[in-house]
Amino acid sequence: MSIRIDNISKRFGKTEVLRSVSLEFTEREFITLVGPSGCGKTTLLRILSGLETPSSGEIWHDDKAIGHLAPGARDIAMVFQSYALYPHMDVFHNIAYGLRVRGTPAEEIRQRVEEAARVLEIAHLLHRKPRELSGGQRQRVALGRAMVRRPWLFLLDEPLSNLDAKLRVTMRSELKRVHRALETTTVYVTHDQLEAMTMSDRIAVMDGGYVQQFATPEEIYGHPANLFVAGFIGSPPMNFLSGVAAAEGGLRIAGSPATVLPVARMDRFAEAPLGPKLVAGIRPQDIALSLAPVEGALEGEAQMVQLLGPEKLVEVSAGGRTLSVIVDADVAVKPGQRSWMTFDPSRLHLFDADTQANVLPAPGLQHESLPRR
Ligand code: ATP
């Protein structure tokens, strides 16, 4: 079984909301659409469900075009941000509602509702009304209502955004557990990159109506396709250093004074098209901070220090820039202290300032596939 979103574009009047979006995924995958507000992720989900029609393009379910089918004919279940439970019905009847409307026999309804309630661990709540439930329990009822229909595709639109922070974390693993139990292909929409990273088999990072990258969480974190993805995924965000060019012994950062990033000229840099307009990216977790001088390190001064729990976030100014660095909580760094930063060259990212694209080969890619300088 496969689902292919083929060159979908959507305009509302003059506004282009989706631009030639193509994605393909297979049975049992948990796919997340993530991106900032307004990037088009809900619109894409609504097009999959049939609630919205694309301006152009097609949706394929295996070799069947389904883009023209009405929502009811697609056999897809969608769970929205607002659970919209019927307040006067108990949990059993809320979950059963869709089946009753379709005329499913009473005994089958009972079996399906009980099975869903067991998977969702709400079997003891079947006789309660929605007002007698917590937010997380209401969310499970909404999921149960979708599950009993046994759809071939689940569409979930920010289903956790009404829950408090702690419950969101619990429900994240609950949703994964339910997904493993049901093995139903799922498309999940969120603006929360951490949710996307923790739950998904593959993530489509969207911005401005485009899919910027579609890959596994590891690939997206380890090798972001462009500057947008690099800045959006990961917390605290990646540091960017503009005006970087190849130099003897490393990468030279423009500025006063010009700084040479102490990066050994490893193979991956040697074969990359190192033009004059480069932006280097390094995650705060990938910078080593020393409070004693280190030869060849980038010297700076600690500005802000925030304790995050097991770690500290340190902002270090160096050569007119500020870099965020994550250190262990027991590192005794204070504002005003001199500090020395070194970079693991295998963790450095390089982007073309004009095209915004990552210019380094993805790990595992053969260097021969890249144009030589
Ligand atoms: P959010 O996280 O805020 O829900 P999103 O990425 O899901 O954002 P969409 O809801 O898909 O974004 O909306 C994308 C753009 O399309 C927005 O600029 C929105 O204002 C616009 N839009 C969505 N629906 C309509 C509509 N029915 N008519 C006109 N414009 C619309």
GROMACS .gro file of C-alpha atoms and ligand atoms in nm:
model
  404
    1MET     CA    1   0.000   0.000   0.000
    2SER     CA    2   0.132   0.345  -0.082
    3ILE     CA    3   0.005   0.700  -0.078
    4ARG     CA    4   0.140   0.943  -0.329
    5ILE     CA    5   0.079   1.315  -0.307
    6ASP     CA    6   0.160   1.417  -0.660
    7ASN     CA    7   0.244   1.778  -0.743
    8ILE     CA    8  -0.035   1.929  -0.532
    9SER     CA    9  -0.081   2.306  -0.549
   10LYS     CA   10  -0.350   2.508  -0.374
   11ARG     CA   11  -0.449   2.871  -0.410
   12PHE     CA   12  -0.704   3.061  -0.206
   13GLY     CA   13  -0.777   3.355  -0.438
   14LYS     CA   14  -0.437   3.504  -0.510
   15THR     CA   15  -0.266   3.336  -0.216
   16GLU     CA   16  -0.060   3.030  -0.304
   17VAL     CA   17  -0.074   2.808  -0.001
   18LEU     CA   18   0.078   2.487  -0.141
   19ARG     CA   19   0.331   2.483  -0.425
   20SER     CA   20   0.392   2.160  -0.613
   21VAL     CA   21   0.396   1.940  -0.305
   22SER     CA   22   0.496   1.579  -0.373
   23LEU     CA   23   0.533   1.317  -0.101
   24GLU     CA   24   0.516   0.940  -0.107
   25PHE     CA   25   0.482   0.709   0.190
   26THR     CA   26   0.388   0.352   0.259
   27GLU     CA   27   0.184   0.131   0.487
   28ARG     CA   28   0.227   0.172   0.864
   29GLU     CA   29   0.446   0.481   0.840
   30PHE     CA   30   0.398   0.764   1.088
   31ILE     CA   31   0.450   1.078   0.880
   32THR     CA   32   0.460   1.425   1.035
   33LEU     CA   33   0.403   1.754   0.856
   34VAL     CA   34   0.582   2.021   1.056
   35GLY     CA   35   0.641   2.389   0.995
   36PRO     CA   36   0.560   2.737   1.119
   37SER     CA   37   0.208   2.875   1.135
   38GLY     CA   38   0.062   2.935   0.790
   39CYS     CA   39   0.303   2.707   0.600
   40GLY     CA   40   0.013   2.504   0.457
   41LYS     CA   41   0.025   2.184   0.664
   42THR     CA   42  -0.343   2.186   0.767
   43THR     CA   43  -0.444   2.263   0.409
   44LEU     CA   44  -0.246   1.961   0.287
   45LEU     CA   45  -0.412   1.741   0.550
   46ARG     CA   46  -0.756   1.869   0.450
   47ILE     CA   47  -0.677   1.791   0.086
   48LEU     CA   48  -0.585   1.434   0.187
   49SER     CA   49  -0.914   1.403   0.376
   50GLY     CA   50  -1.124   1.544   0.092
   51LEU     CA   51  -1.243   1.848   0.291
   52GLU     CA   52  -1.050   2.070   0.050
   53THR     CA   53  -0.988   2.030  -0.322
   54PRO     CA   54  -0.646   2.101  -0.471
   55SER     CA   55  -0.606   2.364  -0.744
   56SER     CA   56  -0.390   2.111  -0.930
   57GLY     CA   57  -0.223   1.776  -0.870
   58GLU     CA   58  -0.351   1.437  -0.761
   59ILE     CA   59  -0.361   1.204  -0.460
   60TRP     CA   60  -0.294   0.837  -0.532
   61HIS     CA   61  -0.384   0.545  -0.307
   62ASP     CA   62  -0.182   0.268  -0.472
   63ASP     CA   63  -0.279   0.306  -0.838
   64LYS     CA   64  -0.618   0.466  -0.766
   65ALA     CA   65  -0.663   0.843  -0.799
   66ILE     CA   66  -0.867   0.960  -0.499
   67GLY     CA   67  -0.836   1.338  -0.531
   68HIS     CA   68  -1.189   1.373  -0.666
   69LEU     CA   69  -1.358   1.151  -0.402
   70ALA     CA   70  -1.583   1.304  -0.135
   71PRO     CA   71  -1.454   1.269   0.225
   72GLY     CA   72  -1.706   0.994   0.307
   73ALA     CA   73  -1.592   0.783   0.011
   74ARG     CA   74  -1.224   0.783   0.110
   75ASP     CA   75  -1.244   0.575   0.428
   76ILE     CA   76  -0.997   0.804   0.601
   77ALA     CA   77  -1.040   0.921   0.962
   78MET     CA   78  -0.937   1.266   1.078
   79VAL     CA   79  -0.890   1.385   1.436
   80PHE     CA   80  -0.892   1.759   1.487
   81GLN     CA   81  -0.734   1.990   1.740
   82SER     CA   82  -1.076   2.047   1.902
   83TYR     CA   83  -1.219   1.709   1.995
   84ALA     CA   84  -1.581   1.815   1.934
   85LEU     CA   85  -1.730   1.544   2.154
   86TYR     CA   86  -2.106   1.538   2.206
   87PRO     CA   87  -2.153   1.670   2.562
   88HIS     CA   88  -2.482   1.490   2.626
   89MET     CA   89  -2.351   1.146   2.521
   90ASP     CA   90  -2.132   0.923   2.733
   91VAL     CA   91  -1.793   0.800   2.611
   92PHE     CA   92  -1.936   0.478   2.467
   93HIS     CA   93  -2.191   0.662   2.254
   94ASN     CA   94  -1.941   0.928   2.149
   95ILE     CA   95  -1.707   0.659   2.019
   96ALA     CA   96  -1.993   0.460   1.864
   97TYR     CA   97  -2.159   0.756   1.694
   98GLY     CA   98  -2.001   0.726   1.350
   99LEU     CA   99  -2.069   0.351   1.334
  100ARG     CA  100  -2.435   0.395   1.435
  101VAL     CA  101  -2.484   0.659   1.166
  102ARG     CA  102  -2.350   0.409   0.912
  103GLY     CA  103  -2.594   0.144   1.037
  104THR     CA  104  -2.331  -0.096   1.178
  105PRO     CA  105  -2.500  -0.380   1.375
  106ALA     CA  106  -2.519  -0.317   1.752
  107GLU     CA  107  -2.306  -0.618   1.851
  108GLU     CA  108  -2.026  -0.520   1.615
  109ILE     CA  109  -2.038  -0.163   1.749
  110ARG     CA  110  -2.002  -0.295   2.104
  111GLN     CA  111  -1.703  -0.510   2.008
  112ARG     CA  112  -1.524  -0.234   1.820
  113VAL     CA  113  -1.582   0.028   2.093
  114GLU     CA  114  -1.459  -0.209   2.362
  115GLU     CA  115  -1.151  -0.298   2.160
  116ALA     CA  116  -1.067   0.070   2.099
  117ALA     CA  117  -1.127   0.151   2.466
  118ARG     CA  118  -0.892  -0.130   2.566
  119VAL     CA  119  -0.611  -0.009   2.336
  120LEU     CA  120  -0.661   0.349   2.459
  121GLU     CA  121  -0.692   0.238   2.822
  122ILE     CA  122  -1.025   0.413   2.876
  123ALA     CA  123  -1.242   0.103   2.922
  124HIS     CA  124  -1.332   0.216   3.275
  125LEU     CA  125  -1.460   0.552   3.145
  126LEU     CA  126  -1.717   0.433   2.892
  127HIS     CA  127  -2.013   0.555   3.096
  128ARG     CA  128  -1.878   0.900   3.175
  129LYS     CA  129  -1.981   1.220   3.002
  130PRO     CA  130  -1.707   1.432   2.836
  131ARG     CA  131  -1.730   1.698   3.113
  132GLU     CA  132  -1.624   1.430   3.363
  133LEU     CA  133  -1.298   1.363   3.173
  134SER     CA  134  -0.953   1.521   3.178
  135GLY     CA  135  -0.811   1.677   2.861
  136GLY     CA  136  -0.599   1.371   2.789
  137GLN     CA  137  -0.895   1.137   2.835
  138ARG     CA  138  -1.109   1.348   2.600
  139GLN     CA  139  -0.829   1.329   2.346
  140ARG     CA  140  -0.834   0.950   2.369
  141VAL     CA  141  -1.210   0.944   2.315
  142ALA     CA  142  -1.164   1.151   1.999
  143LEU     CA  143  -0.901   0.901   1.884
  144GLY     CA  144  -1.130   0.612   1.971
  145ARG     CA  145  -1.406   0.761   1.758
  146ALA     CA  146  -1.165   0.761   1.463
  147MET     CA  147  -1.021   0.416   1.540
  148VAL     CA  148  -1.350   0.225   1.544
  149ARG     CA  149  -1.401   0.316   1.181
  150ARG     CA  150  -1.089   0.112   1.098
  151PRO     CA  151  -0.968   0.359   0.838
  152TRP     CA  152  -0.669   0.282   0.616
  153LEU     CA  153  -0.532   0.629   0.691
  154PHE     CA  154  -0.537   0.842   1.006
  155LEU     CA  155  -0.504   1.218   0.976
  156LEU     CA  156  -0.428   1.397   1.302
  157ASP     CA  157  -0.429   1.778   1.310
  158GLU     CA  158  -0.240   1.909   1.616
  159PRO     CA  159  -0.430   1.668   1.843
  160LEU     CA  160  -0.217   1.751   2.148
  161SER     CA  161  -0.212   2.127   2.130
  162ASN     CA  162  -0.492   2.175   2.386
  163LEU     CA  163  -0.308   1.975   2.650
  164ASP     CA  164  -0.067   2.108   2.910
  165ALA     CA  165   0.307   2.048   2.862
  166LYS     CA  166   0.333   1.743   3.086
  167LEU     CA  167   0.031   1.570   2.938
  168ARG     CA  168   0.157   1.636   2.587
  169VAL     CA  169   0.469   1.436   2.665
  170THR     CA  170   0.261   1.147   2.803
  171MET     CA  171   0.021   1.155   2.509
  172ARG     CA  172   0.311   1.159   2.263
  173SER     CA  173   0.421   0.817   2.379
  174GLU     CA  174   0.057   0.704   2.407
  175LEU     CA  175  -0.002   0.794   2.043
  176LYS     CA  176   0.310   0.604   1.942
  177ARG     CA  177   0.194   0.302   2.141
  178VAL     CA  178  -0.148   0.314   1.973
  179HIS     CA  179   0.019   0.350   1.634
  180ARG     CA  180   0.232   0.043   1.701
  181ALA     CA  181  -0.074  -0.152   1.812
  182LEU     CA  182  -0.294  -0.057   1.515
  183GLU     CA  183  -0.028  -0.020   1.247
  184THR     CA  184  -0.249   0.227   1.062
  185THR     CA  185  -0.064   0.469   0.835
  186THR     CA  186  -0.077   0.810   1.002
  187VAL     CA  187  -0.022   1.167   0.890
  188TYR     CA  188   0.026   1.398   1.184
  189VAL     CA  189   0.034   1.779   1.173
  190THR     CA  190   0.220   1.985   1.430
  191HIS     CA  191   0.416   2.309   1.456
  192ASP     CA  192   0.623   2.157   1.737
  193GLN     CA  193   0.955   2.028   1.603
  194LEU     CA  194   1.021   1.821   1.915
  195GLU     CA  195   0.689   1.640   1.871
  196ALA     CA  196   0.783   1.572   1.509
  197MET     CA  197   1.130   1.447   1.604
  198THR     CA  198   1.010   1.213   1.877
  199MET     CA  199   0.710   1.054   1.705
  200SER     CA  200   0.776   1.021   1.335
  201ASP     CA  201   0.916   0.761   1.099
  202ARG     CA  202   0.961   1.043   0.850
  203ILE     CA  203   0.909   1.418   0.869
  204ALA     CA  204   0.809   1.663   0.597
  205VAL     CA  205   0.939   2.005   0.701
  206MET     CA  206   0.727   2.270   0.531
  207ASP     CA  207   0.769   2.642   0.480
  208GLY     CA  208   0.599   2.886   0.248
  209GLY     CA  209   0.387   2.613   0.086
  210TYR     CA  210   0.693   2.406  -0.009
  211VAL     CA  211   0.821   2.082   0.136
  212GLN     CA  212   1.174   2.180   0.235
  213GLN     CA  213   1.288   1.830   0.329
  214PHE     CA  214   1.124   1.488   0.364
  215ALA     CA  215   1.337   1.241   0.554
  216THR     CA  216   1.382   1.051   0.882
  217PRO     CA  217   1.426   1.256   1.203
  218GLU     CA  218   1.791   1.148   1.216
  219GLU     CA  219   1.860   1.264   0.861
  220ILE     CA  220   1.682   1.595   0.914
  221TYR     CA  221   1.870   1.667   1.236
  222GLY     CA  222   2.204   1.538   1.113
  223HIS     CA  223   2.195   1.676   0.762
  224PRO     CA  224   1.937   1.953   0.714
  225ALA     CA  225   1.879   2.018   0.344
  226ASN     CA  226   1.886   2.396   0.374
  227LEU     CA  227   1.910   2.692   0.608
  228PHE     CA  228   1.538   2.691   0.689
  229VAL     CA  229   1.535   2.328   0.804
  230ALA     CA  230   1.862   2.379   0.993
  231GLY     CA  231   1.715   2.670   1.187
  232PHE     CA  232   1.372   2.515   1.246
  233ILE     CA  233   1.473   2.172   1.374
  234GLY     CA  234   1.673   2.149   1.694
  235SER     CA  235   1.660   2.337   2.021
  236PRO     CA  236   1.821   2.573   2.104
  237PRO     CA  237   1.848   2.664   1.736
  238MET     CA  238   2.163   2.606   1.533
  239ASN     CA  239   2.422   2.888   1.531
  240PHE     CA  240   2.480   3.044   1.191
  241LEU     CA  241   2.802   3.219   1.090
  242SER     CA  242   2.777   3.408   0.764
  243GLY     CA  243   3.063   3.526   0.546
  244VAL     CA  244   3.258   3.204   0.565
  245ALA     CA  245   3.518   3.101   0.310
  246ALA     CA  246   3.768   2.820   0.282
  247ALA     CA  247   4.109   2.907   0.425
  248GLU     CA  248   4.432   2.738   0.517
  249GLY     CA  249   4.369   2.535   0.832
  250GLY     CA  250   3.995   2.576   0.833
  251LEU     CA  251   3.717   2.813   0.737
  252ARG     CA  252   3.768   3.186   0.756
  253ILE     CA  253   3.485   3.392   0.899
  254ALA     CA  254   3.470   3.750   0.776
  255GLY     CA  255   3.470   4.014   1.047
  256SER     CA  256   3.698   4.222   1.249
  257PRO     CA  257   3.922   4.058   1.331
  258ALA     CA  258   3.876   3.784   1.074
  259THR     CA  259   3.858   3.451   1.252
  260VAL     CA  260   3.969   3.117   1.124
  261LEU     CA  261   3.731   2.843   1.234
  262PRO     CA  262   3.967   2.572   1.344
  263VAL     CA  263   3.829   2.295   1.129
  264ALA     CA  264   4.055   2.031   0.992
  265ARG     CA  265   4.016   2.007   0.614
  266MET     CA  266   3.843   1.676   0.621
  267ASP     CA  267   3.734   1.497   0.309
  268ARG     CA  268   3.382   1.626   0.333
  269PHE     CA  269   3.506   1.987   0.315
  270ALA     CA  270   3.776   1.919   0.060
  271GLU     CA  271   3.523   1.796  -0.195
  272ALA     CA  272   3.242   2.040  -0.122
  273PRO     CA  273   3.193   2.336  -0.354
  274LEU     CA  274   3.340   2.594  -0.115
  275GLY     CA  275   3.246   2.920  -0.282
  276PRO     CA  276   3.301   3.262  -0.130
  277LYS     CA  277   2.946   3.300   0.004
  278LEU     CA  278   2.899   3.037   0.268
  279VAL     CA  279   2.708   3.018   0.593
  280ALA     CA  280   2.845   2.779   0.853
  281GLY     CA  281   2.604   2.615   1.097
  282ILE     CA  282   2.691   2.448   1.424
  283ARG     CA  283   2.447   2.325   1.688
  284PRO     CA  284   2.492   2.451   2.045
  285GLN     CA  285   2.541   2.088   2.152
  286ASP     CA  286   2.830   2.045   1.906
  287ILE     CA  287   3.057   2.319   2.043
  288ALA     CA  288   3.305   2.228   2.316
  289LEU     CA  289   3.360   2.511   2.565
  290SER     CA  290   3.678   2.543   2.769
  291LEU     CA  291   3.748   2.799   3.043
  292ALA     CA  292   4.122   2.767   2.984
  293PRO     CA  293   4.301   2.858   2.660
  294VAL     CA  294   4.299   2.589   2.392
  295GLU     CA  295   4.530   2.620   2.095
  296GLY     CA  296   4.347   2.701   1.774
  297ALA     CA  297   4.016   2.757   1.952
  298LEU     CA  298   3.783   3.049   1.894
  299GLU     CA  299   3.814   3.283   2.191
  300GLY     CA  300   3.518   3.471   2.332
  301GLU     CA  301   3.346   3.598   2.642
  302ALA     CA  302   3.051   3.432   2.816
  303GLN     CA  303   2.752   3.664   2.826
  304MET     CA  304   2.435   3.497   2.950
  305VAL     CA  305   2.428   3.166   3.137
  306GLN     CA  306   2.096   2.982   3.181
  307LEU     CA  307   2.053   2.661   3.375
  308LEU     CA  308   1.824   2.425   3.179
  309GLY     CA  309   1.834   2.132   3.424
  310PRO     CA  310   2.111   1.883   3.346
  311GLU     CA  311   2.269   2.138   3.109
  312LYS     CA  312   2.348   2.507   3.082
  313LEU     CA  313   2.292   2.732   2.782
  314VAL     CA  314   2.581   2.978   2.751
  315GLU     CA  315   2.584   3.269   2.510
  316VAL     CA  316   2.938   3.350   2.410
  317SER     CA  317   3.038   3.661   2.215
  318ALA     CA  318   3.334   3.621   1.982
  319GLY     CA  319   3.451   3.848   1.701
  320GLY     CA  320   3.128   4.050   1.697
  321ARG     CA  321   2.901   3.743   1.697
  322THR     CA  322   2.712   3.559   1.965
  323LEU     CA  323   2.711   3.179   1.973
  324SER     CA  324   2.490   2.956   2.186
  325VAL     CA  325   2.670   2.669   2.351
  326ILE     CA  326   2.530   2.384   2.561
  327VAL     CA  327   2.754   2.263   2.844
  328ASP     CA  328   2.700   2.027   3.136
  329ALA     CA  329   2.531   2.191   3.433
  330ASP     CA  330   2.838   2.141   3.651
  331VAL     CA  331   3.061   2.357   3.427
  332ALA     CA  332   3.129   2.665   3.644
  333VAL     CA  333   3.097   2.928   3.373
  334LYS     CA  334   2.994   3.282   3.467
  335PRO     CA  335   2.907   3.591   3.264
  336GLY     CA  336   3.219   3.790   3.181
  337GLN     CA  337   3.451   3.486   3.175
  338ARG     CA  338   3.687   3.424   2.884
  339SER     CA  339   3.602   3.101   2.708
  340TRP     CA  340   3.746   2.901   2.419
  341MET     CA  341   3.529   2.718   2.169
  342THR     CA  342   3.623   2.425   1.950
  343PHE     CA  343   3.410   2.262   1.685
  344ASP     CA  344   3.381   1.903   1.586
  345PRO     CA  345   3.432   1.925   1.209
  346SER     CA  346   3.208   1.625   1.150
  347ARG     CA  347   2.922   1.822   1.309
  348LEU     CA  348   2.968   2.141   1.111
  349HIS     CA  349   2.713   2.227   0.843
  350LEU     CA  350   2.779   2.451   0.544
  351PHE     CA  351   2.517   2.629   0.337
  352ASP     CA  352   2.528   2.837   0.022
  353ALA     CA  353   2.416   3.188   0.121
  354ASP     CA  354   2.239   3.241  -0.213
  355THR     CA  355   2.061   2.912  -0.274
  356GLN     CA  356   2.037   2.835   0.103
  357ALA     CA  357   2.117   2.472   0.022
  358ASN     CA  358   2.345   2.249   0.227
  359VAL     CA  359   2.666   2.214   0.025
  360LEU     CA  360   2.817   1.922   0.214
  361PRO     CA  361   2.748   1.563   0.115
  362ALA     CA  362   2.505   1.379   0.338
  363PRO     CA  363   2.678   1.122   0.556
  364GLY     CA  364   2.691   0.797   0.364
  365LEU     CA  365   2.681   0.970   0.026
  366GLN     CA  366   2.970   0.913  -0.210
  367HIS     CA  367   3.172   1.229  -0.256
  368GLU     CA  368   3.207   1.157  -0.625
  369SER     CA  369   2.842   1.256  -0.667
  370LEU     CA  370   2.924   1.618  -0.585
  371PRO     CA  371   3.060   1.869  -0.833
  372ARG     CA  372   3.426   1.935  -0.770
  373ARG     CA  373   3.559   2.283  -0.707
  374ATP     P1  374  -0.137   2.673   1.152
  374ATP     O1  375  -0.029   2.599   1.223
  374ATP     O2  376  -0.145   2.816   1.193
  374ATP     O3  377  -0.269   2.604   1.151
  374ATP     P2  378  -0.088   2.579   0.882
  374ATP     O4  379   0.050   2.554   0.840
  374ATP     O5  380  -0.171   2.462   0.915
  374ATP     O6  381  -0.090   2.685   0.997
  374ATP     P3  382  -0.289   2.639   0.688
  374ATP     O7  383  -0.402   2.635   0.786
  374ATP     O8  384  -0.275   2.528   0.594
  374ATP     O9  385  -0.152   2.661   0.763
  374ATP    O10  386  -0.300   2.776   0.608
  374ATP     C1  387  -0.205   2.815   0.513
  374ATP     C2  388  -0.239   2.953   0.460
  374ATP    O11  389  -0.360   2.947   0.387
  374ATP     C3  390  -0.260   3.057   0.568
  374ATP    O12  391  -0.200   3.176   0.524
  374ATP     C4  392  -0.409   3.071   0.575
  374ATP    O13  393  -0.445   3.201   0.615
  374ATP     C5  394  -0.453   3.041   0.435
  374ATP     N1  395  -0.587   2.978   0.430
  374ATP     C6  396  -0.621   2.860   0.485
  374ATP     N2  397  -0.750   2.830   0.458
  374ATP     C7  398  -0.799   2.933   0.386
  374ATP     C8  399  -0.927   2.962   0.326
  374ATP     N3  400  -1.029   2.878   0.336
  374ATP     N4  401  -0.939   3.078   0.257
  374ATP     C9  402  -0.835   3.162   0.243
  374ATP     N5  403  -0.712   3.141   0.296
  374ATP    C10  404  -0.693   3.029   0.366
   0.00000   0.00000   0.00000
